[in-house]
Short mmCIF file of C-alpha atoms in Angstrom, two decimals:
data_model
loop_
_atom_site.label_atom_id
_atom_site.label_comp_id
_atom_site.label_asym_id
_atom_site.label_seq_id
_atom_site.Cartn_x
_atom_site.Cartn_y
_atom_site.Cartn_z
CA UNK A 1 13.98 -4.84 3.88
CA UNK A 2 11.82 -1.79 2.60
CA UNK A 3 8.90 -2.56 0.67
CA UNK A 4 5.46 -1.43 -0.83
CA UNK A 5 2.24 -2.87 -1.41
CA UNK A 6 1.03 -1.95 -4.39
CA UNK A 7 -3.32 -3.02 -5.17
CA UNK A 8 -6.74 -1.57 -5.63
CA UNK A 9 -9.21 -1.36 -2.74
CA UNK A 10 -10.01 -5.00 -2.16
CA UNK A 11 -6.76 -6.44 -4.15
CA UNK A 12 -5.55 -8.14 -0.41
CA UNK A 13 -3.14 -5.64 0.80
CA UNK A 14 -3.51 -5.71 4.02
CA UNK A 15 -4.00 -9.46 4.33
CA UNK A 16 -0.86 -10.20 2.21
CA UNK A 17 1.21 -7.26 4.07
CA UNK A 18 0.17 -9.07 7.71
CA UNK A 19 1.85 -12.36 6.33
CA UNK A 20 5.03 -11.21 4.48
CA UNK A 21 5.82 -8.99 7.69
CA UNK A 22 5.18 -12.38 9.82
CA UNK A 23 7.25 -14.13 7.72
CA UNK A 24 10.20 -11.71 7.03
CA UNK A 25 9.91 -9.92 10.70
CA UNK A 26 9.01 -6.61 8.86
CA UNK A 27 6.05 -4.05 10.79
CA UNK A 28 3.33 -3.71 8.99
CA UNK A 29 2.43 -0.51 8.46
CA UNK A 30 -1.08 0.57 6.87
CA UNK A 31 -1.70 4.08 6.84
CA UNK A 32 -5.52 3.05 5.99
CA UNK A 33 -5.45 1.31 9.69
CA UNK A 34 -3.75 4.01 10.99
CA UNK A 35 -6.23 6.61 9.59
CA UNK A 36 -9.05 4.37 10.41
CA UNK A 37 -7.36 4.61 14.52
CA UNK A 38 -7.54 8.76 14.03
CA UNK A 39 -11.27 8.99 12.78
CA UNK A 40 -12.17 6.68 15.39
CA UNK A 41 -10.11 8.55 18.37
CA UNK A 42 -10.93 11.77 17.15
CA UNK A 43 -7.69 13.02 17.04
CA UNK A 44 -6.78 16.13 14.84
CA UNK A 45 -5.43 14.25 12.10
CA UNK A 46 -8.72 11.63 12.64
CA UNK A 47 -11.13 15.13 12.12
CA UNK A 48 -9.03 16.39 9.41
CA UNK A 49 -9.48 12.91 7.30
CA UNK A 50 -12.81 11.93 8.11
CA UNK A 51 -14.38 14.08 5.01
CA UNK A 52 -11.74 12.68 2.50
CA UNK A 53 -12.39 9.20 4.00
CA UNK A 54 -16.01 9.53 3.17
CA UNK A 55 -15.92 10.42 0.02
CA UNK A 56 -13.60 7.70 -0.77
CA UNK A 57 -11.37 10.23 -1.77
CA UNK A 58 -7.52 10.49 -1.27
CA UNK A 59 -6.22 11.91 1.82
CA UNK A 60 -3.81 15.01 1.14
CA UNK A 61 -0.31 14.28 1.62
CA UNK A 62 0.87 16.32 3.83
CA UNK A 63 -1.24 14.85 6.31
CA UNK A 64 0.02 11.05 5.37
CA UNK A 65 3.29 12.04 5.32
CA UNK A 66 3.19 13.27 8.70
CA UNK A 67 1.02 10.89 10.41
CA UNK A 68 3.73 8.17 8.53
CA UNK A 69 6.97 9.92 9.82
CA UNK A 70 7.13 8.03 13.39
CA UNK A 71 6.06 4.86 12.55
CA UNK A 72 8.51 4.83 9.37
CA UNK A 73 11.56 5.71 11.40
CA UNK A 74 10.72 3.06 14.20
CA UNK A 75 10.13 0.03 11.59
CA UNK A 76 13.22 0.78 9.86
CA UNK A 77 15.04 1.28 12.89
CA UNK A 78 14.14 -2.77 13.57
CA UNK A 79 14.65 -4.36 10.68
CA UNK A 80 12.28 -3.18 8.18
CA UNK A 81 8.62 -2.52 7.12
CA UNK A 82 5.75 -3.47 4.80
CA UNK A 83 4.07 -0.39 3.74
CA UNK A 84 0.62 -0.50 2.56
CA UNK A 85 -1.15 2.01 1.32
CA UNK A 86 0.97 5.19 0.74
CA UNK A 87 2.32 6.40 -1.69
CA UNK A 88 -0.76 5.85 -3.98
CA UNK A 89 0.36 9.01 -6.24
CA UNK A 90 3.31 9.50 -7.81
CA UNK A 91 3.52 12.63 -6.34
CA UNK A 92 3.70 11.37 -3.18
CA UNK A 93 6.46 8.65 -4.27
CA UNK A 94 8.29 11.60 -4.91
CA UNK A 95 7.64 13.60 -1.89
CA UNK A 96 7.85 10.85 0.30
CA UNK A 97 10.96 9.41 -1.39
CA UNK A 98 13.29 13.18 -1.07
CA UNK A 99 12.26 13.00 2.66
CA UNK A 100 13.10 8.97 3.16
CA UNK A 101 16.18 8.85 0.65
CA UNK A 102 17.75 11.54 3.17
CA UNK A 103 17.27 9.48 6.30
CA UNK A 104 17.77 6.06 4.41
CA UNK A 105 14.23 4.86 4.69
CA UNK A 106 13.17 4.52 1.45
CA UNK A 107 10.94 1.63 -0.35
CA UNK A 108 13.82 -0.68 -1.67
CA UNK A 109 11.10 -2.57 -3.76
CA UNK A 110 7.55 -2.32 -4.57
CA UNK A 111 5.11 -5.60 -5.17
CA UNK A 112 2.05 -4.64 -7.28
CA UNK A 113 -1.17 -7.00 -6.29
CA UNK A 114 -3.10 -7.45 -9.86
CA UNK A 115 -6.68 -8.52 -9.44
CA UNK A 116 -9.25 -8.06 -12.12
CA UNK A 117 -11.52 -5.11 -11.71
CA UNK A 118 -15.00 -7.68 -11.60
CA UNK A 119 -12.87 -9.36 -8.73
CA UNK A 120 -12.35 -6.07 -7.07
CA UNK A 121 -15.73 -5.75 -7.13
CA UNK A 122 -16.99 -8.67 -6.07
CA UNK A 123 -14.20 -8.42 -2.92
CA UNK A 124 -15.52 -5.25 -2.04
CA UNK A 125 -19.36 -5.86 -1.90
CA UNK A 126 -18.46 -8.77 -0.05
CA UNK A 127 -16.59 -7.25 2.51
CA UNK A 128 -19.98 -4.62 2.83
CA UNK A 129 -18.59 -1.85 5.09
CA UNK A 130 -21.69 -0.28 4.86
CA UNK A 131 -21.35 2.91 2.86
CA UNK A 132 -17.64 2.66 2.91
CA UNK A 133 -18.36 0.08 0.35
CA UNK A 134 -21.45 0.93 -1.38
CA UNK A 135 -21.65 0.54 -5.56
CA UNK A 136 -21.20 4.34 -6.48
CA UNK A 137 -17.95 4.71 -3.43
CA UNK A 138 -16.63 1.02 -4.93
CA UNK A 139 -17.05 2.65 -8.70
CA UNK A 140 -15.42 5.75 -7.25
CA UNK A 141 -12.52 4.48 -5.29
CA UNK A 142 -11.75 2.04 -8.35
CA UNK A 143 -11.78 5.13 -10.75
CA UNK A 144 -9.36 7.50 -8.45
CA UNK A 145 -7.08 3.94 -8.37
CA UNK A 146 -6.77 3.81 -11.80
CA UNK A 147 -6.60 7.81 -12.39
CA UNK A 148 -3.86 8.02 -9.21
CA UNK A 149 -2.26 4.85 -8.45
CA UNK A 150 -2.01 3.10 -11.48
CA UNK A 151 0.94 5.52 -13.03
CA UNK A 152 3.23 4.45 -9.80
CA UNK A 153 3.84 1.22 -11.55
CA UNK A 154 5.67 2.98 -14.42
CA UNK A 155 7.69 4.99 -11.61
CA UNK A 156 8.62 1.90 -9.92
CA UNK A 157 9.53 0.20 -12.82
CA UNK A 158 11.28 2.80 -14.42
CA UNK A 159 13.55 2.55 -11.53
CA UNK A 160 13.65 -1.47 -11.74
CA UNK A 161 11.71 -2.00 -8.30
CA UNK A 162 8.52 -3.48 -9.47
CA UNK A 163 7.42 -6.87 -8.88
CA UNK A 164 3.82 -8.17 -10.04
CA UNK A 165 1.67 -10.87 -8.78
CA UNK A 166 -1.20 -12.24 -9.79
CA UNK A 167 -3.47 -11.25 -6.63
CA UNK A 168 -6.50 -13.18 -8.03
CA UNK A 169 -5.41 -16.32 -7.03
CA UNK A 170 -6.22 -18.23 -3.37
CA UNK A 171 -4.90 -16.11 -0.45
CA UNK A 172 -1.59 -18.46 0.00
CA UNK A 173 -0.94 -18.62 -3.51
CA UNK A 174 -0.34 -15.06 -3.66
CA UNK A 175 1.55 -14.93 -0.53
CA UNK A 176 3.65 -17.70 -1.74
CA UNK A 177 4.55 -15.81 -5.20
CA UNK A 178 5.37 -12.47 -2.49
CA UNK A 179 7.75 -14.48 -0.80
CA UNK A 180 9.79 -15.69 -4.05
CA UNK A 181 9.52 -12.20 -5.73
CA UNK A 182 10.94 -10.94 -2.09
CA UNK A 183 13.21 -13.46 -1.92
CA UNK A 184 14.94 -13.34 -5.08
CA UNK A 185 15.08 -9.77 -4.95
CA UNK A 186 17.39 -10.41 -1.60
CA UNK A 187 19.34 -12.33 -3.65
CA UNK A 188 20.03 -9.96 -6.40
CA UNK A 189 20.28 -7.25 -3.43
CA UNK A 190 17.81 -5.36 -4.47
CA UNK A 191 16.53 -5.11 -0.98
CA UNK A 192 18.33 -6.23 2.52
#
């Protein structure tokens, strides 16, 4: 099983990813996390990021793509992966979809978290990482979400592998309604 988390900054990615890959045996991947481990190791990809990161703007693809690659190949290797956070363009569904549709490692579905926008919000001044998440970066990384990420449901579900959930919900609620969307998409073998 191949799939994509699909949410604005503070929509629960990352929580709900953790639990469906506990619960289906997936890996979790997050390429924030594994951005986050490059800025803080200083690695060349970490120094390369850190500016983009800042600004809370979107990392250039090349670089995701690349620093994705390993991990990718490894999780689908061993039964499968959650992916969170990449592709958040269509471009780079498209990009990243030539390179894993050769090799066979491509989303098989993608599961858009919908949370209201004052929710976002709220989430995100909450979670107060410092300037990471101060009013003008939580406007700003909101904005480039709607401006970049948004259009990827239409590409999904142009290609019938869109789910939504309502990610505004309690925290098990929403993992709940992941599992059935995930589950009857098995059945229909959609994904495997």
């Amino acid at each position: 099983m191949r799939v994509l988390l699909i949410g604005a900054p503070g929509a629960g990615k990352g929580t709900q990813a953790a639990r469906i890959a506990r619960h289906f045996g997936l890996t979790h991947i997050s390429s924030g996390d594994l951005l986050r481990r490059h800025v803080d190791e200083g690695t060349t990809i970490g120094r390369q990021v850190a500016e983009y990161i800042d600004r809370g703007d979107l990392v250039p693809d090349a670089i995701i793509m690349d620093m994705l690659y390993k991990p990718v190949m490894a999780a689908s290797a061993s039964g499968g992966y959650i992916l969170d956070g990449f592709p958040r363009t269509v471009e780079q569904a498209e990009a990243a979809y030539a390179v894993a549709g050769e090799l066979g490692v491509q989303v098989q579905l993608a599961v858009h978290i919908e949370v209201p926008a004052d929710e976002l919000t709220r989430r995100l001044k909450a979670r107060g990482r410092g300037e990471d998440d101060s009013e003008s970066v939580i406007t700003h990384r909101l904005k480039v979400y709607e401006d970049k990420t948004m259009p990827l449901l239409a590409y999904y579900a142009e290609r019938e592998k869109l789910v939504t959930v309502n990610g505004g919900r309690p925290v098990d609620e929403v993992t709940w309604s992941i599992v059935v969307q995930l589950q009857r998409a098995r059945r229909k073998h959609l994904v495997d």
